[in-house]
Amino acid sequence: MIQRFSPRFYSIIYRRKEEGRFLPDFRSRLEAGVSSPKMMKKDRYIYPAIFDDDSDGISVEFPDLPGCFTCGDTEEEALQMAKEALALHLYGLEQENEVIPNPSKLSDIPYKNNKTVVFIEVWMPPFRYEMEA
């Protein structure tokens, strides 16, 4: 699966690459002597999110992650905001050494007619790098 990022993310990566602060993959991190317990964390997370379409926008909540909410005016914006909220929430749990709960199964998620369940996937290495640089 190909992970796509926003143009803003790519501009940050290209700028860091030009500055010599970009370590593009795991092997180069090892060669550069970067070792951290954070490297042992999961790199890919997939969690169900409930999208609630209302007249004033789309709100998004993650039933497995209390306190992880976001919203958007359009479906595209809500999806992008959901990815960012999920990555930020999981990063916070990692930093606090909190237990990261397992995602629910689709059949275990209660929702009503105007709500849709969407699985959100985040790839953490670039997000961690951006937060820690």
Short mmCIF file of N, CA and C in Angstrom, two decimals:
data_model
loop_
_atom_site.label_atom_id
_atom_site.label_comp_id
_atom_site.label_asym_id
_atom_site.label_seq_id
_atom_site.Cartn_x
_atom_site.Cartn_y
_atom_site.Cartn_z
N MET A 1 0.84 -1.18 0.00
CA MET A 1 0.00 0.00 0.00
C MET A 1 0.88 1.24 0.00
N ILE A 2 0.54 2.21 -0.81
CA ILE A 2 1.30 3.44 -0.90
C ILE A 2 0.71 4.46 0.07
N GLN A 3 1.57 5.02 0.90
CA GLN A 3 1.13 6.06 1.85
C GLN A 3 1.31 7.41 1.17
N ARG A 4 0.29 8.22 1.14
CA ARG A 4 0.37 9.54 0.54
C ARG A 4 0.29 10.59 1.63
N PHE A 5 1.06 11.65 1.44
CA PHE A 5 1.11 12.72 2.41
C PHE A 5 0.76 14.04 1.74
N SER A 6 0.49 15.04 2.54
CA SER A 6 0.13 16.35 2.02
C SER A 6 1.36 17.03 1.42
N PRO A 7 1.16 18.02 0.53
CA PRO A 7 2.30 18.77 -0.02
C PRO A 7 3.13 19.43 1.08
N ARG A 8 2.49 19.86 2.16
CA ARG A 8 3.21 20.47 3.28
C ARG A 8 4.20 19.48 3.88
N PHE A 9 3.79 18.23 4.02
CA PHE A 9 4.67 17.22 4.58
C PHE A 9 5.88 17.01 3.67
N TYR A 10 5.63 16.91 2.35
CA TYR A 10 6.74 16.72 1.43
C TYR A 10 7.70 17.90 1.46
N SER A 11 7.19 19.12 1.58
CA SER A 11 8.09 20.27 1.62
C SER A 11 8.98 20.22 2.86
N ILE A 12 8.45 19.76 3.99
CA ILE A 12 9.25 19.62 5.21
C ILE A 12 10.34 18.58 5.00
N ILE A 13 9.99 17.44 4.39
CA ILE A 13 10.96 16.38 4.15
C ILE A 13 12.05 16.86 3.20
N TYR A 14 11.67 17.51 2.09
CA TYR A 14 12.67 17.99 1.13
C TYR A 14 13.59 19.02 1.77
N ARG A 15 13.03 19.92 2.58
CA ARG A 15 13.84 20.94 3.24
C ARG A 15 14.85 20.27 4.19
N ARG A 16 14.40 19.29 4.94
CA ARG A 16 15.30 18.60 5.87
C ARG A 16 16.35 17.80 5.12
N LYS A 17 15.97 17.25 3.97
CA LYS A 17 16.94 16.50 3.18
C LYS A 17 18.04 17.43 2.69
N GLU A 18 17.66 18.63 2.22
CA GLU A 18 18.65 19.60 1.76
C GLU A 18 19.55 20.06 2.91
N GLU A 19 19.00 20.13 4.12
CA GLU A 19 19.77 20.56 5.28
C GLU A 19 20.62 19.41 5.85
N GLY A 20 20.46 18.22 5.30
CA GLY A 20 21.21 17.07 5.79
C GLY A 20 20.65 16.48 7.07
N ARG A 21 19.40 16.80 7.40
CA ARG A 21 18.78 16.30 8.62
C ARG A 21 17.78 15.19 8.34
N PHE A 22 17.79 14.65 7.15
CA PHE A 22 16.79 13.65 6.78
C PHE A 22 17.42 12.26 6.74
N LEU A 23 16.87 11.35 7.50
CA LEU A 23 17.31 9.95 7.48
C LEU A 23 16.17 9.15 6.86
N PRO A 24 16.27 8.79 5.57
CA PRO A 24 15.12 8.29 4.85
C PRO A 24 14.60 6.92 5.23
N ASP A 25 15.41 6.06 5.80
CA ASP A 25 14.88 4.74 6.12
C ASP A 25 15.56 4.16 7.35
N PHE A 26 15.10 3.00 7.74
CA PHE A 26 15.59 2.35 8.96
C PHE A 26 17.08 2.06 8.87
N ARG A 27 17.53 1.56 7.71
CA ARG A 27 18.95 1.22 7.55
C ARG A 27 19.83 2.44 7.74
N SER A 28 19.47 3.58 7.14
CA SER A 28 20.30 4.77 7.29
C SER A 28 20.27 5.28 8.73
N ARG A 29 19.16 5.05 9.42
CA ARG A 29 19.12 5.45 10.84
C ARG A 29 20.12 4.61 11.64
N LEU A 30 20.19 3.32 11.34
CA LEU A 30 21.14 2.46 12.04
C LEU A 30 22.58 2.84 11.70
N GLU A 31 22.83 3.12 10.41
CA GLU A 31 24.17 3.50 9.99
C GLU A 31 24.60 4.81 10.64
N ALA A 32 23.64 5.70 10.89
CA ALA A 32 23.96 6.98 11.50
C ALA A 32 24.07 6.86 13.02
N GLY A 33 23.82 5.67 13.55
CA GLY A 33 23.94 5.46 14.99
C GLY A 33 22.74 5.93 15.78
N VAL A 34 21.61 6.07 15.13
CA VAL A 34 20.40 6.50 15.83
C VAL A 34 19.74 5.27 16.41
N SER A 35 19.75 5.17 17.72
CA SER A 35 19.07 4.05 18.36
C SER A 35 18.21 4.61 19.47
N SER A 36 17.04 4.11 19.54
CA SER A 36 16.08 4.62 20.50
C SER A 36 15.05 3.54 20.77
N PRO A 37 14.52 3.49 22.01
CA PRO A 37 13.46 2.52 22.26
C PRO A 37 12.23 2.81 21.40
N LYS A 38 12.09 4.04 20.91
CA LYS A 38 10.93 4.37 20.10
C LYS A 38 10.95 3.62 18.78
N MET A 39 12.13 3.18 18.36
CA MET A 39 12.22 2.44 17.11
C MET A 39 11.51 1.09 17.23
N MET A 40 11.24 0.63 18.42
CA MET A 40 10.58 -0.64 18.63
C MET A 40 9.06 -0.51 18.61
N LYS A 41 8.55 0.68 18.54
CA LYS A 41 7.11 0.89 18.52
C LYS A 41 6.55 0.45 17.16
N LYS A 42 5.24 0.23 17.12
CA LYS A 42 4.61 -0.13 15.85
C LYS A 42 4.72 1.05 14.90
N ASP A 43 4.99 0.75 13.66
CA ASP A 43 5.08 1.80 12.66
C ASP A 43 3.74 2.09 11.99
N ARG A 44 2.86 1.12 11.98
CA ARG A 44 1.58 1.25 11.29
C ARG A 44 0.45 0.91 12.24
N TYR A 45 -0.49 1.83 12.32
CA TYR A 45 -1.69 1.60 13.14
C TYR A 45 -2.92 1.78 12.26
N ILE A 46 -3.94 0.98 12.51
CA ILE A 46 -5.23 1.12 11.83
C ILE A 46 -6.31 1.06 12.89
N TYR A 47 -7.11 2.13 12.98
CA TYR A 47 -8.19 2.20 13.96
C TYR A 47 -9.49 2.61 13.29
N PRO A 48 -10.60 2.09 13.79
CA PRO A 48 -11.89 2.54 13.25
C PRO A 48 -12.24 3.92 13.80
N ALA A 49 -12.82 4.73 12.93
CA ALA A 49 -13.29 6.06 13.31
C ALA A 49 -14.75 6.17 12.91
N ILE A 50 -15.51 6.88 13.71
CA ILE A 50 -16.92 7.11 13.40
C ILE A 50 -17.06 8.53 12.86
N PHE A 51 -17.49 8.63 11.60
CA PHE A 51 -17.72 9.92 10.95
C PHE A 51 -19.20 10.25 11.08
N ASP A 52 -19.49 11.39 11.69
CA ASP A 52 -20.86 11.83 11.91
C ASP A 52 -21.11 13.06 11.04
N ASP A 53 -21.88 12.87 9.97
CA ASP A 53 -22.17 13.96 9.03
C ASP A 53 -23.37 14.75 9.53
N ASP A 54 -23.14 16.02 9.83
CA ASP A 54 -24.20 16.90 10.33
C ASP A 54 -24.24 18.16 9.47
N SER A 55 -25.20 19.01 9.70
CA SER A 55 -25.36 20.21 8.88
C SER A 55 -24.19 21.18 9.01
N ASP A 56 -23.48 21.15 10.14
CA ASP A 56 -22.37 22.09 10.33
C ASP A 56 -21.00 21.48 10.06
N GLY A 57 -20.94 20.27 9.53
CA GLY A 57 -19.67 19.64 9.20
C GLY A 57 -19.67 18.17 9.57
N ILE A 58 -18.49 17.59 9.54
CA ILE A 58 -18.33 16.17 9.83
C ILE A 58 -17.44 16.04 11.06
N SER A 59 -17.99 15.43 12.10
CA SER A 59 -17.18 15.19 13.29
C SER A 59 -16.67 13.75 13.25
N VAL A 60 -15.50 13.56 13.84
CA VAL A 60 -14.85 12.24 13.81
C VAL A 60 -14.45 11.88 15.23
N GLU A 61 -14.77 10.65 15.62
CA GLU A 61 -14.34 10.15 16.92
C GLU A 61 -13.78 8.75 16.77
N PHE A 62 -12.84 8.42 17.64
CA PHE A 62 -12.23 7.10 17.66
C PHE A 62 -12.71 6.38 18.91
N PRO A 63 -13.60 5.38 18.76
CA PRO A 63 -14.18 4.72 19.94
C PRO A 63 -13.15 4.02 20.83
N ASP A 64 -12.02 3.62 20.27
CA ASP A 64 -11.00 2.92 21.05
C ASP A 64 -10.03 3.87 21.76
N LEU A 65 -10.08 5.14 21.40
CA LEU A 65 -9.13 6.12 21.94
C LEU A 65 -9.89 7.29 22.56
N PRO A 66 -10.27 7.18 23.82
CA PRO A 66 -11.02 8.26 24.47
C PRO A 66 -10.26 9.58 24.39
N GLY A 67 -10.97 10.62 24.01
CA GLY A 67 -10.37 11.94 23.91
C GLY A 67 -9.81 12.26 22.54
N CYS A 68 -9.87 11.33 21.61
CA CYS A 68 -9.36 11.57 20.26
C CYS A 68 -10.54 11.93 19.35
N PHE A 69 -10.69 13.23 19.13
CA PHE A 69 -11.79 13.77 18.31
C PHE A 69 -11.22 14.77 17.31
N THR A 70 -11.93 14.96 16.22
CA THR A 70 -11.59 16.00 15.27
C THR A 70 -12.82 16.26 14.40
N CYS A 71 -12.68 17.17 13.45
CA CYS A 71 -13.80 17.47 12.56
C CYS A 71 -13.27 18.08 11.27
N GLY A 72 -14.16 18.20 10.30
CA GLY A 72 -13.82 18.82 9.02
C GLY A 72 -15.08 19.29 8.33
N ASP A 73 -14.91 20.22 7.40
CA ASP A 73 -16.06 20.74 6.65
C ASP A 73 -16.46 19.83 5.50
N THR A 74 -15.48 19.12 4.93
CA THR A 74 -15.74 18.21 3.82
C THR A 74 -15.26 16.81 4.20
N GLU A 75 -15.62 15.82 3.40
CA GLU A 75 -15.17 14.46 3.66
C GLU A 75 -13.64 14.36 3.58
N GLU A 76 -13.06 15.01 2.58
CA GLU A 76 -11.60 14.98 2.42
C GLU A 76 -10.90 15.61 3.61
N GLU A 77 -11.41 16.76 4.04
CA GLU A 77 -10.80 17.44 5.18
C GLU A 77 -10.96 16.61 6.45
N ALA A 78 -12.13 16.02 6.65
CA ALA A 78 -12.36 15.20 7.84
C ALA A 78 -11.45 13.98 7.84
N LEU A 79 -11.22 13.39 6.68
CA LEU A 79 -10.33 12.23 6.59
C LEU A 79 -8.89 12.63 6.91
N GLN A 80 -8.43 13.76 6.35
CA GLN A 80 -7.08 14.23 6.63
C GLN A 80 -6.92 14.58 8.11
N MET A 81 -7.91 15.25 8.68
CA MET A 81 -7.87 15.62 10.10
C MET A 81 -7.89 14.38 10.97
N ALA A 82 -8.62 13.35 10.55
CA ALA A 82 -8.68 12.09 11.31
C ALA A 82 -7.31 11.44 11.35
N LYS A 83 -6.60 11.42 10.23
CA LYS A 83 -5.26 10.84 10.19
C LYS A 83 -4.31 11.60 11.12
N GLU A 84 -4.38 12.93 11.06
CA GLU A 84 -3.51 13.74 11.90
C GLU A 84 -3.84 13.56 13.38
N ALA A 85 -5.13 13.54 13.70
CA ALA A 85 -5.54 13.38 15.10
C ALA A 85 -5.11 12.02 15.64
N LEU A 86 -5.28 10.98 14.82
CA LEU A 86 -4.90 9.63 15.24
C LEU A 86 -3.39 9.56 15.48
N ALA A 87 -2.61 10.07 14.54
CA ALA A 87 -1.15 10.03 14.69
C ALA A 87 -0.71 10.81 15.92
N LEU A 88 -1.26 11.97 16.14
CA LEU A 88 -0.89 12.79 17.29
C LEU A 88 -1.28 12.12 18.60
N HIS A 89 -2.46 11.54 18.65
CA HIS A 89 -2.92 10.87 19.86
C HIS A 89 -2.02 9.65 20.18
N LEU A 90 -1.74 8.85 19.18
CA LEU A 90 -0.89 7.67 19.39
C LEU A 90 0.53 8.08 19.76
N TYR A 91 1.03 9.14 19.16
CA TYR A 91 2.36 9.64 19.50
C TYR A 91 2.39 10.07 20.98
N GLY A 92 1.34 10.73 21.42
CA GLY A 92 1.26 11.13 22.83
C GLY A 92 1.25 9.93 23.76
N LEU A 93 0.51 8.90 23.40
CA LEU A 93 0.49 7.67 24.21
C LEU A 93 1.87 7.03 24.25
N GLU A 94 2.56 7.01 23.11
CA GLU A 94 3.91 6.46 23.08
C GLU A 94 4.86 7.25 23.98
N GLN A 95 4.78 8.56 23.91
CA GLN A 95 5.68 9.40 24.68
C GLN A 95 5.45 9.26 26.19
N GLU A 96 4.22 9.01 26.57
CA GLU A 96 3.87 8.85 27.98
C GLU A 96 3.99 7.39 28.44
N ASN A 97 4.45 6.52 27.54
CA ASN A 97 4.57 5.09 27.82
C ASN A 97 3.25 4.48 28.30
N GLU A 98 2.16 4.97 27.74
CA GLU A 98 0.83 4.45 28.03
C GLU A 98 0.57 3.22 27.16
N VAL A 99 -0.34 2.39 27.61
CA VAL A 99 -0.75 1.23 26.84
C VAL A 99 -1.60 1.70 25.66
N ILE A 100 -1.25 1.25 24.48
CA ILE A 100 -2.03 1.58 23.29
C ILE A 100 -3.04 0.46 23.08
N PRO A 101 -4.33 0.79 23.17
CA PRO A 101 -5.36 -0.26 23.08
C PRO A 101 -5.43 -0.88 21.69
N ASN A 102 -5.89 -2.11 21.64
CA ASN A 102 -6.10 -2.78 20.37
C ASN A 102 -7.33 -2.18 19.69
N PRO A 103 -7.33 -2.11 18.37
CA PRO A 103 -8.51 -1.58 17.67
C PRO A 103 -9.68 -2.55 17.74
N SER A 104 -10.88 -2.00 17.75
CA SER A 104 -12.10 -2.81 17.77
C SER A 104 -12.35 -3.43 16.41
N LYS A 105 -13.12 -4.49 16.43
CA LYS A 105 -13.60 -5.08 15.18
C LYS A 105 -14.78 -4.26 14.69
N LEU A 106 -15.00 -4.26 13.41
CA LEU A 106 -16.10 -3.50 12.83
C LEU A 106 -17.44 -3.90 13.44
N SER A 107 -17.63 -5.18 13.68
CA SER A 107 -18.90 -5.67 14.22
C SER A 107 -19.15 -5.24 15.66
N ASP A 108 -18.10 -4.80 16.36
CA ASP A 108 -18.24 -4.38 17.76
C ASP A 108 -18.53 -2.89 17.93
N ILE A 109 -18.59 -2.15 16.83
CA ILE A 109 -18.76 -0.70 16.92
C ILE A 109 -20.22 -0.33 16.70
N PRO A 110 -20.86 0.24 17.74
CA PRO A 110 -22.26 0.68 17.57
C PRO A 110 -22.31 2.05 16.89
N TYR A 111 -23.19 2.20 15.91
CA TYR A 111 -23.37 3.50 15.27
C TYR A 111 -24.78 3.60 14.72
N LYS A 112 -25.22 4.83 14.47
CA LYS A 112 -26.58 5.08 14.00
C LYS A 112 -26.58 5.41 12.51
N ASN A 113 -27.76 5.72 11.99
CA ASN A 113 -27.95 5.91 10.55
C ASN A 113 -27.08 6.99 9.93
N ASN A 114 -26.93 8.15 10.57
CA ASN A 114 -26.19 9.24 9.95
C ASN A 114 -24.68 9.15 10.22
N LYS A 115 -24.22 8.02 10.73
CA LYS A 115 -22.81 7.84 11.04
C LYS A 115 -22.22 6.74 10.15
N THR A 116 -20.95 6.89 9.84
CA THR A 116 -20.24 5.92 9.02
C THR A 116 -18.96 5.52 9.73
N VAL A 117 -18.62 4.25 9.69
CA VAL A 117 -17.37 3.78 10.28
C VAL A 117 -16.34 3.66 9.16
N VAL A 118 -15.18 4.29 9.39
CA VAL A 118 -14.09 4.28 8.42
C VAL A 118 -12.83 3.85 9.16
N PHE A 119 -12.05 2.96 8.55
CA PHE A 119 -10.78 2.59 9.15
C PHE A 119 -9.72 3.59 8.72
N ILE A 120 -9.02 4.16 9.70
CA ILE A 120 -7.99 5.16 9.45
C ILE A 120 -6.63 4.51 9.69
N GLU A 121 -5.74 4.67 8.73
CA GLU A 121 -4.39 4.11 8.84
C GLU A 121 -3.39 5.26 8.94
N VAL A 122 -2.44 5.10 9.85
CA VAL A 122 -1.36 6.07 9.95
C VAL A 122 -0.02 5.34 9.93
N TRP A 123 0.93 5.95 9.26
CA TRP A 123 2.30 5.46 9.19
C TRP A 123 3.11 6.39 10.07
N MET A 124 3.62 5.88 11.19
CA MET A 124 4.19 6.71 12.24
C MET A 124 5.62 7.22 12.03
N PRO A 125 6.52 6.51 11.34
CA PRO A 125 7.90 7.00 11.28
C PRO A 125 8.05 8.45 10.80
N PRO A 126 7.40 8.87 9.69
CA PRO A 126 7.57 10.27 9.30
C PRO A 126 6.95 11.24 10.30
N PHE A 127 5.85 10.83 10.93
CA PHE A 127 5.20 11.69 11.93
C PHE A 127 6.11 11.85 13.14
N ARG A 128 6.67 10.75 13.63
CA ARG A 128 7.60 10.83 14.78
C ARG A 128 8.79 11.72 14.44
N TYR A 129 9.33 11.53 13.25
CA TYR A 129 10.49 12.31 12.84
C TYR A 129 10.15 13.81 12.84
N GLU A 130 8.99 14.15 12.30
CA GLU A 130 8.58 15.55 12.26
C GLU A 130 8.40 16.11 13.67
N MET A 131 7.84 15.33 14.57
CA MET A 131 7.60 15.80 15.93
C MET A 131 8.90 15.94 16.72
N GLU A 132 9.87 15.10 16.44
CA GLU A 132 11.09 15.08 17.24
C GLU A 132 12.21 15.93 16.67
N ALA A 133 12.03 16.44 15.45
CA ALA A 133 13.10 17.24 14.84
C ALA A 133 13.07 18.67 15.32
#
